[in-house]
JSON list of C-alpha atoms in Angstrom, two decimals:
[
{"chain": "A", "resi": 1, "resn": "MET", "atom": "CA", "xyz": [133.88, -47.68, -36.87]},
{"chain": "A", "resi": 2, "resn": "LYS", "atom": "CA", "xyz": [136.82, -49.91, -37.69]},
{"chain": "A", "resi": 3, "resn": "LEU", "atom": "CA", "xyz": [137.54, -53.20, -35.91]},
{"chain": "A", "resi": 4, "resn": "GLN", "atom": "CA", "xyz": [141.08, -54.52, -35.92]},
{"chain": "A", "resi": 5, "resn": "PRO", "atom": "CA", "xyz": [143.51, -56.52, -33.80]},
{"chain": "A", "resi": 6, "resn": "LEU", "atom": "CA", "xyz": [144.79, -54.45, -30.91]},
{"chain": "A", "resi": 7, "resn": "ASP", "atom": "CA", "xyz": [148.17, -54.44, -29.19]},
{"chain": "A", "resi": 8, "resn": "PRO", "atom": "CA", "xyz": [147.38, -54.55, -25.45]},
{"chain": "A", "resi": 9, "resn": "PHE", "atom": "CA", "xyz": [150.50, -52.47, -24.77]},
{"chain": "A", "resi": 10, "resn": "HIS", "atom": "CA", "xyz": [149.42, -49.59, -27.02]},
{"chain": "A", "resi": 11, "resn": "PRO", "atom": "CA", "xyz": [148.94, -46.48, -24.82]},
{"chain": "A", "resi": 12, "resn": "GLU", "atom": "CA", "xyz": [145.23, -46.18, -25.67]},
{"chain": "A", "resi": 13, "resn": "ALA", "atom": "CA", "xyz": [144.70, -49.87, -24.91]},
{"chain": "A", "resi": 14, "resn": "LEU", "atom": "CA", "xyz": [146.53, -49.54, -21.59]},
{"chain": "A", "resi": 15, "resn": "ALA", "atom": "CA", "xyz": [144.36, -46.54, -20.69]},
{"chain": "A", "resi": 16, "resn": "LEU", "atom": "CA", "xyz": [141.17, -48.45, -21.52]},
{"chain": "A", "resi": 17, "resn": "LEU", "atom": "CA", "xyz": [142.38, -51.49, -19.54]},
{"chain": "A", "resi": 18, "resn": "LYS", "atom": "CA", "xyz": [143.03, -49.21, -16.56]},
{"chain": "A", "resi": 19, "resn": "ALA", "atom": "CA", "xyz": [139.55, -47.71, -16.86]},
{"chain": "A", "resi": 20, "resn": "SER", "atom": "CA", "xyz": [138.14, -51.25, -16.90]},
{"chain": "A", "resi": 21, "resn": "ASP", "atom": "CA", "xyz": [140.25, -52.23, -13.88]},
{"chain": "A", "resi": 22, "resn": "ASP", "atom": "CA", "xyz": [139.08, -49.16, -11.96]},
{"chain": "A", "resi": 23, "resn": "PHE", "atom": "CA", "xyz": [135.45, -49.83, -12.89]},
{"chain": "A", "resi": 24, "resn": "HIS", "atom": "CA", "xyz": [135.62, -53.43, -11.69]},
{"chain": "A", "resi": 25, "resn": "ALA", "atom": "CA", "xyz": [137.59, -52.59, -8.54]},
{"chain": "A", "resi": 26, "resn": "ALA", "atom": "CA", "xyz": [134.82, -50.18, -7.52]},
{"chain": "A", "resi": 27, "resn": "LEU", "atom": "CA", "xyz": [132.24, -52.99, -7.80]},
{"chain": "A", "resi": 28, "resn": "TYR", "atom": "CA", "xyz": [134.00, -56.12, -6.57]},
{"chain": "A", "resi": 29, "resn": "PRO", "atom": "CA", "xyz": [136.72, -57.25, -4.16]},
{"chain": "A", "resi": 30, "resn": "ALA", "atom": "CA", "xyz": [140.03, -58.29, -5.73]},
{"chain": "A", "resi": 31, "resn": "GLU", "atom": "CA", "xyz": [139.30, -62.01, -5.34]},
{"chain": "A", "resi": 32, "resn": "SER", "atom": "CA", "xyz": [136.17, -61.63, -7.48]},
{"chain": "A", "resi": 33, "resn": "ASN", "atom": "CA", "xyz": [137.92, -59.76, -10.30]},
{"chain": "A", "resi": 34, "resn": "HIS", "atom": "CA", "xyz": [139.17, -62.11, -13.01]},
{"chain": "A", "resi": 35, "resn": "LEU", "atom": "CA", "xyz": [140.88, -59.61, -15.31]},
{"chain": "A", "resi": 36, "resn": "LEU", "atom": "CA", "xyz": [143.72, -60.56, -17.63]},
{"chain": "A", "resi": 37, "resn": "ASP", "atom": "CA", "xyz": [146.76, -58.29, -17.60]},
{"chain": "A", "resi": 38, "resn": "PRO", "atom": "CA", "xyz": [148.14, -56.94, -20.89]},
{"chain": "A", "resi": 39, "resn": "ALA", "atom": "CA", "xyz": [150.76, -59.70, -21.23]},
{"chain": "A", "resi": 40, "resn": "ALA", "atom": "CA", "xyz": [148.00, -62.34, -21.06]},
{"chain": "A", "resi": 41, "resn": "LEU", "atom": "CA", "xyz": [146.18, -60.66, -23.97]},
{"chain": "A", "resi": 42, "resn": "LEU", "atom": "CA", "xyz": [148.83, -61.43, -26.57]},
{"chain": "A", "resi": 43, "resn": "PRO", "atom": "CA", "xyz": [148.49, -63.85, -29.49]},
{"chain": "A", "resi": 44, "resn": "PRO", "atom": "CA", "xyz": [148.39, -66.72, -30.17]},
{"chain": "A", "resi": 45, "resn": "GLN", "atom": "CA", "xyz": [146.25, -67.65, -27.14]},
{"chain": "A", "resi": 46, "resn": "VAL", "atom": "CA", "xyz": [144.14, -64.49, -27.35]},
{"chain": "A", "resi": 47, "resn": "LEU", "atom": "CA", "xyz": [142.59, -62.39, -30.08]},
{"chain": "A", "resi": 48, "resn": "LEU", "atom": "CA", "xyz": [142.14, -58.83, -28.81]},
{"chain": "A", "resi": 49, "resn": "LEU", "atom": "CA", "xyz": [140.09, -56.53, -31.03]},
{"chain": "A", "resi": 50, "resn": "GLY", "atom": "CA", "xyz": [139.79, -52.79, -30.78]},
{"chain": "A", "resi": 51, "resn": "ALA", "atom": "CA", "xyz": [136.91, -50.71, -32.10]},
{"chain": "A", "resi": 52, "resn": "HIS", "atom": "CA", "xyz": [138.20, -47.40, -33.47]},
{"chain": "A", "resi": 53, "resn": "ALA", "atom": "CA", "xyz": [136.32, -44.24, -34.42]},
{"chain": "A", "resi": 54, "resn": "GLU", "atom": "CA", "xyz": [136.87, -42.70, -37.86]},
{"chain": "A", "resi": 55, "resn": "ASP", "atom": "CA", "xyz": [139.45, -40.39, -36.25]},
{"chain": "A", "resi": 56, "resn": "GLY", "atom": "CA", "xyz": [141.36, -43.44, -34.95]},
{"chain": "A", "resi": 57, "resn": "ARG", "atom": "CA", "xyz": [140.37, -43.03, -31.30]},
{"chain": "A", "resi": 58, "resn": "LEU", "atom": "CA", "xyz": [139.90, -46.31, -29.43]},
{"chain": "A", "resi": 59, "resn": "LEU", "atom": "CA", "xyz": [136.23, -46.69, -28.44]},
{"chain": "A", "resi": 60, "resn": "GLY", "atom": "CA", "xyz": [136.24, -50.16, -26.96]},
{"chain": "A", "resi": 61, "resn": "MET", "atom": "CA", "xyz": [137.87, -53.55, -26.88]},
{"chain": "A", "resi": 62, "resn": "GLY", "atom": "CA", "xyz": [137.13, -57.20, -26.37]},
{"chain": "A", "resi": 63, "resn": "ALA", "atom": "CA", "xyz": [139.02, -60.45, -26.52]},
{"chain": "A", "resi": 64, "resn": "VAL", "atom": "CA", "xyz": [138.50, -64.15, -26.98]},
{"chain": "A", "resi": 65, "resn": "ARG", "atom": "CA", "xyz": [140.86, -66.51, -25.21]},
{"chain": "A", "resi": 66, "resn": "ARG", "atom": "CA", "xyz": [141.17, -69.93, -26.79]},
{"chain": "A", "resi": 67, "resn": "CYS", "atom": "CA", "xyz": [140.62, -72.60, -24.13]},
{"chain": "A", "resi": 68, "resn": "GLU", "atom": "CA", "xyz": [140.49, -76.35, -23.76]},
{"chain": "A", "resi": 69, "resn": "ALA", "atom": "CA", "xyz": [139.34, -78.15, -20.63]},
{"chain": "A", "resi": 70, "resn": "ALA", "atom": "CA", "xyz": [138.46, -81.82, -20.22]},
{"chain": "A", "resi": 71, "resn": "GLY", "atom": "CA", "xyz": [138.62, -82.30, -23.99]},
{"chain": "A", "resi": 72, "resn": "THR", "atom": "CA", "xyz": [136.22, -79.42, -24.66]},
{"chain": "A", "resi": 73, "resn": "ARG", "atom": "CA", "xyz": [137.36, -76.50, -26.80]},
{"chain": "A", "resi": 74, "resn": "TYR", "atom": "CA", "xyz": [135.74, -73.12, -26.28]},
{"chain": "A", "resi": 75, "resn": "VAL", "atom": "CA", "xyz": [136.54, -69.43, -26.34]},
{"chain": "A", "resi": 76, "resn": "GLU", "atom": "CA", "xyz": [136.17, -67.20, -23.34]},
{"chain": "A", "resi": 77, "resn": "LEU", "atom": "CA", "xyz": [135.23, -63.55, -23.72]},
{"chain": "A", "resi": 78, "resn": "LYS", "atom": "CA", "xyz": [137.64, -61.37, -21.77]},
{"chain": "A", "resi": 79, "resn": "ARG", "atom": "CA", "xyz": [138.37, -57.67, -21.19]},
{"chain": "A", "resi": 80, "resn": "PHE", "atom": "CA", "xyz": [135.18, -56.53, -22.90]},
{"chain": "A", "resi": 81, "resn": "PHE", "atom": "CA", "xyz": [134.92, -52.79, -22.23]},
{"chain": "A", "resi": 82, "resn": "VAL", "atom": "CA", "xyz": [133.58, -49.72, -24.03]},
{"chain": "A", "resi": 83, "resn": "ARG", "atom": "CA", "xyz": [134.44, -46.13, -23.16]},
{"chain": "A", "resi": 84, "resn": "ASP", "atom": "CA", "xyz": [131.64, -44.29, -21.34]},
{"chain": "A", "resi": 85, "resn": "ASP", "atom": "CA", "xyz": [131.29, -41.74, -24.14]},
{"chain": "A", "resi": 86, "resn": "ALA", "atom": "CA", "xyz": [130.97, -44.49, -26.77]},
{"chain": "A", "resi": 87, "resn": "ARG", "atom": "CA", "xyz": [128.26, -46.56, -25.09]},
{"chain": "A", "resi": 88, "resn": "GLY", "atom": "CA", "xyz": [124.92, -46.95, -26.82]},
{"chain": "A", "resi": 89, "resn": "ARG", "atom": "CA", "xyz": [126.47, -46.61, -30.28]},
{"chain": "A", "resi": 90, "resn": "GLY", "atom": "CA", "xyz": [126.73, -50.31, -31.21]},
{"chain": "A", "resi": 91, "resn": "VAL", "atom": "CA", "xyz": [130.40, -50.69, -30.30]},
{"chain": "A", "resi": 92, "resn": "ALA", "atom": "CA", "xyz": [129.86, -53.65, -27.97]},
{"chain": "A", "resi": 93, "resn": "ALA", "atom": "CA", "xyz": [127.58, -55.42, -30.45]},
{"chain": "A", "resi": 94, "resn": "ALA", "atom": "CA", "xyz": [130.07, -54.98, -33.30]},
{"chain": "A", "resi": 95, "resn": "LEU", "atom": "CA", "xyz": [132.93, -56.30, -31.16]},
{"chain": "A", "resi": 96, "resn": "LEU", "atom": "CA", "xyz": [130.90, -59.28, -29.97]},
{"chain": "A", "resi": 97, "resn": "GLN", "atom": "CA", "xyz": [129.79, -60.22, -33.49]},
{"chain": "A", "resi": 98, "resn": "ALA", "atom": "CA", "xyz": [133.36, -59.98, -34.81]},
{"chain": "A", "resi": 99, "resn": "LEU", "atom": "CA", "xyz": [134.81, -62.03, -31.96]},
{"chain": "A", "resi": 100, "resn": "GLU", "atom": "CA", "xyz": [132.15, -64.72, -32.28]},
{"chain": "A", "resi": 101, "resn": "ALA", "atom": "CA", "xyz": [132.70, -64.87, -36.06]},
{"chain": "A", "resi": 102, "resn": "ALA", "atom": "CA", "xyz": [136.46, -65.24, -35.57]},
{"chain": "A", "resi": 103, "resn": "ALA", "atom": "CA", "xyz": [135.90, -68.05, -33.06]},
{"chain": "A", "resi": 104, "resn": "ARG", "atom": "CA", "xyz": [133.46, -69.81, -35.42]},
{"chain": "A", "resi": 105, "resn": "ALA", "atom": "CA", "xyz": [135.97, -69.51, -38.26]},
{"chain": "A", "resi": 106, "resn": "GLU", "atom": "CA", "xyz": [138.54, -71.29, -36.09]},
{"chain": "A", "resi": 107, "resn": "GLY", "atom": "CA", "xyz": [136.11, -74.14, -35.41]},
{"chain": "A", "resi": 108, "resn": "PHE", "atom": "CA", "xyz": [135.06, -73.24, -31.88]},
{"chain": "A", "resi": 109, "resn": "ALA", "atom": "CA", "xyz": [131.48, -74.26, -31.11]},
{"chain": "A", "resi": 110, "resn": "CYS", "atom": "CA", "xyz": [130.98, -72.48, -27.79]},
{"chain": "A", "resi": 111, "resn": "ALA", "atom": "CA", "xyz": [131.72, -69.10, -26.23]},
{"chain": "A", "resi": 112, "resn": "ARG", "atom": "CA", "xyz": [131.75, -68.60, -22.47]},
{"chain": "A", "resi": 113, "resn": "LEU", "atom": "CA", "xyz": [132.17, -65.66, -20.15]},
{"chain": "A", "resi": 114, "resn": "GLU", "atom": "CA", "xyz": [132.22, -64.57, -16.55]},
{"chain": "A", "resi": 115, "resn": "THR", "atom": "CA", "xyz": [130.75, -61.25, -15.50]},
{"chain": "A", "resi": 116, "resn": "GLY", "atom": "CA", "xyz": [129.51, -59.80, -12.25]},
{"chain": "A", "resi": 117, "resn": "ILE", "atom": "CA", "xyz": [126.16, -59.50, -10.55]},
{"chain": "A", "resi": 118, "resn": "HIS", "atom": "CA", "xyz": [126.57, -55.71, -10.19]},
{"chain": "A", "resi": 119, "resn": "GLN", "atom": "CA", "xyz": [126.65, -55.14, -13.96]},
{"chain": "A", "resi": 120, "resn": "PRO", "atom": "CA", "xyz": [123.00, -55.26, -15.06]},
{"chain": "A", "resi": 121, "resn": "GLU", "atom": "CA", "xyz": [123.75, -53.61, -18.42]},
{"chain": "A", "resi": 122, "resn": "ALA", "atom": "CA", "xyz": [126.32, -56.29, -19.25]},
{"chain": "A", "resi": 123, "resn": "LEU", "atom": "CA", "xyz": [123.96, -59.05, -18.17]},
{"chain": "A", "resi": 124, "resn": "ARG", "atom": "CA", "xyz": [121.15, -57.65, -20.36]},
{"chain": "A", "resi": 125, "resn": "PHE", "atom": "CA", "xyz": [123.54, -57.24, -23.30]},
{"chain": "A", "resi": 126, "resn": "TYR", "atom": "CA", "xyz": [124.87, -60.81, -23.13]},
{"chain": "A", "resi": 127, "resn": "ARG", "atom": "CA", "xyz": [121.42, -62.34, -22.59]},
{"chain": "A", "resi": 128, "resn": "ALA", "atom": "CA", "xyz": [120.04, -60.37, -25.55]},
{"chain": "A", "resi": 129, "resn": "ALA", "atom": "CA", "xyz": [122.92, -61.77, -27.62]},
{"chain": "A", "resi": 130, "resn": "GLY", "atom": "CA", "xyz": [121.89, -65.33, -26.75]},
{"chain": "A", "resi": 131, "resn": "TYR", "atom": "CA", "xyz": [124.12, -66.13, -23.77]},
{"chain": "A", "resi": 132, "resn": "GLN", "atom": "CA", "xyz": [122.56, -68.26, -21.06]},
{"chain": "A", "resi": 133, "resn": "ASP", "atom": "CA", "xyz": [123.60, -68.85, -17.48]},
{"chain": "A", "resi": 134, "resn": "CYS", "atom": "CA", "xyz": [125.79, -71.86, -16.81]},
{"chain": "A", "resi": 135, "resn": "GLY", "atom": "CA", "xyz": [128.01, -73.10, -14.02]},
{"chain": "A", "resi": 136, "resn": "PRO", "atom": "CA", "xyz": [131.64, -72.19, -13.41]},
{"chain": "A", "resi": 137, "resn": "PHE", "atom": "CA", "xyz": [134.04, -73.40, -16.10]},
{"chain": "A", "resi": 138, "resn": "GLY", "atom": "CA", "xyz": [137.79, -73.71, -16.57]},
{"chain": "A", "resi": 139, "resn": "ASP", "atom": "CA", "xyz": [139.67, -72.56, -13.48]},
{"chain": "A", "resi": 140, "resn": "TYR", "atom": "CA", "xyz": [136.76, -70.57, -12.03]},
{"chain": "A", "resi": 141, "resn": "ALA", "atom": "CA", "xyz": [135.40, -71.49, -8.61]},
{"chain": "A", "resi": 142, "resn": "PRO", "atom": "CA", "xyz": [131.84, -70.73, -7.61]},
{"chain": "A", "resi": 143, "resn": "ASP", "atom": "CA", "xyz": [131.56, -67.08, -6.55]},
{"chain": "A", "resi": 144, "resn": "PRO", "atom": "CA", "xyz": [128.34, -65.42, -5.40]},
{"chain": "A", "resi": 145, "resn": "LEU", "atom": "CA", "xyz": [129.43, -62.22, -7.17]},
{"chain": "A", "resi": 146, "resn": "SER", "atom": "CA", "xyz": [129.97, -63.96, -10.54]},
{"chain": "A", "resi": 147, "resn": "VAL", "atom": "CA", "xyz": [127.59, -64.91, -13.31]},
{"chain": "A", "resi": 148, "resn": "PHE", "atom": "CA", "xyz": [128.84, -67.55, -15.74]},
{"chain": "A", "resi": 149, "resn": "MET", "atom": "CA", "xyz": [127.31, -67.68, -19.21]},
{"chain": "A", "resi": 150, "resn": "GLU", "atom": "CA", "xyz": [127.71, -69.56, -22.48]},
{"chain": "A", "resi": 151, "resn": "LYS", "atom": "CA", "xyz": [126.41, -69.58, -26.02]},
{"chain": "A", "resi": 152, "resn": "PRO", "atom": "CA", "xyz": [126.67, -72.14, -28.79]},
{"chain": "A", "resi": 153, "resn": "LEU", "atom": "CA", "xyz": [128.37, -70.67, -31.83]}
]
């Protein structure tokens, strides 16, 4: 598996983003979906990484968005999604480790995320990686369908 920066407008990236959008739309109402569109995934504010198979096929993606609120700098995990046929093969873990390492290298001390209550696999994955529940952050409002998490880097 090869991890590298990903253009959100690449056809494979757009297809994976659509799959993610469809997945989330089936679970949550629009007002509880906090998905960034492709234009919001561009540098320099965001680092989007793709995980590619040996044959070059895109297996998954994840991003960190650089944020600052009330004098606190942190990264937010966004658009984390792995193709159904690539799950259980370490793709998500590899992406998460690479994104956290990139954030640490830039001097960020905290990573945060928002995910949903109807995604038990995601919740288990993030908790196993050391993320703990926290309150809403940034522009998020409290939402009974959202789970907010953070991890010191």
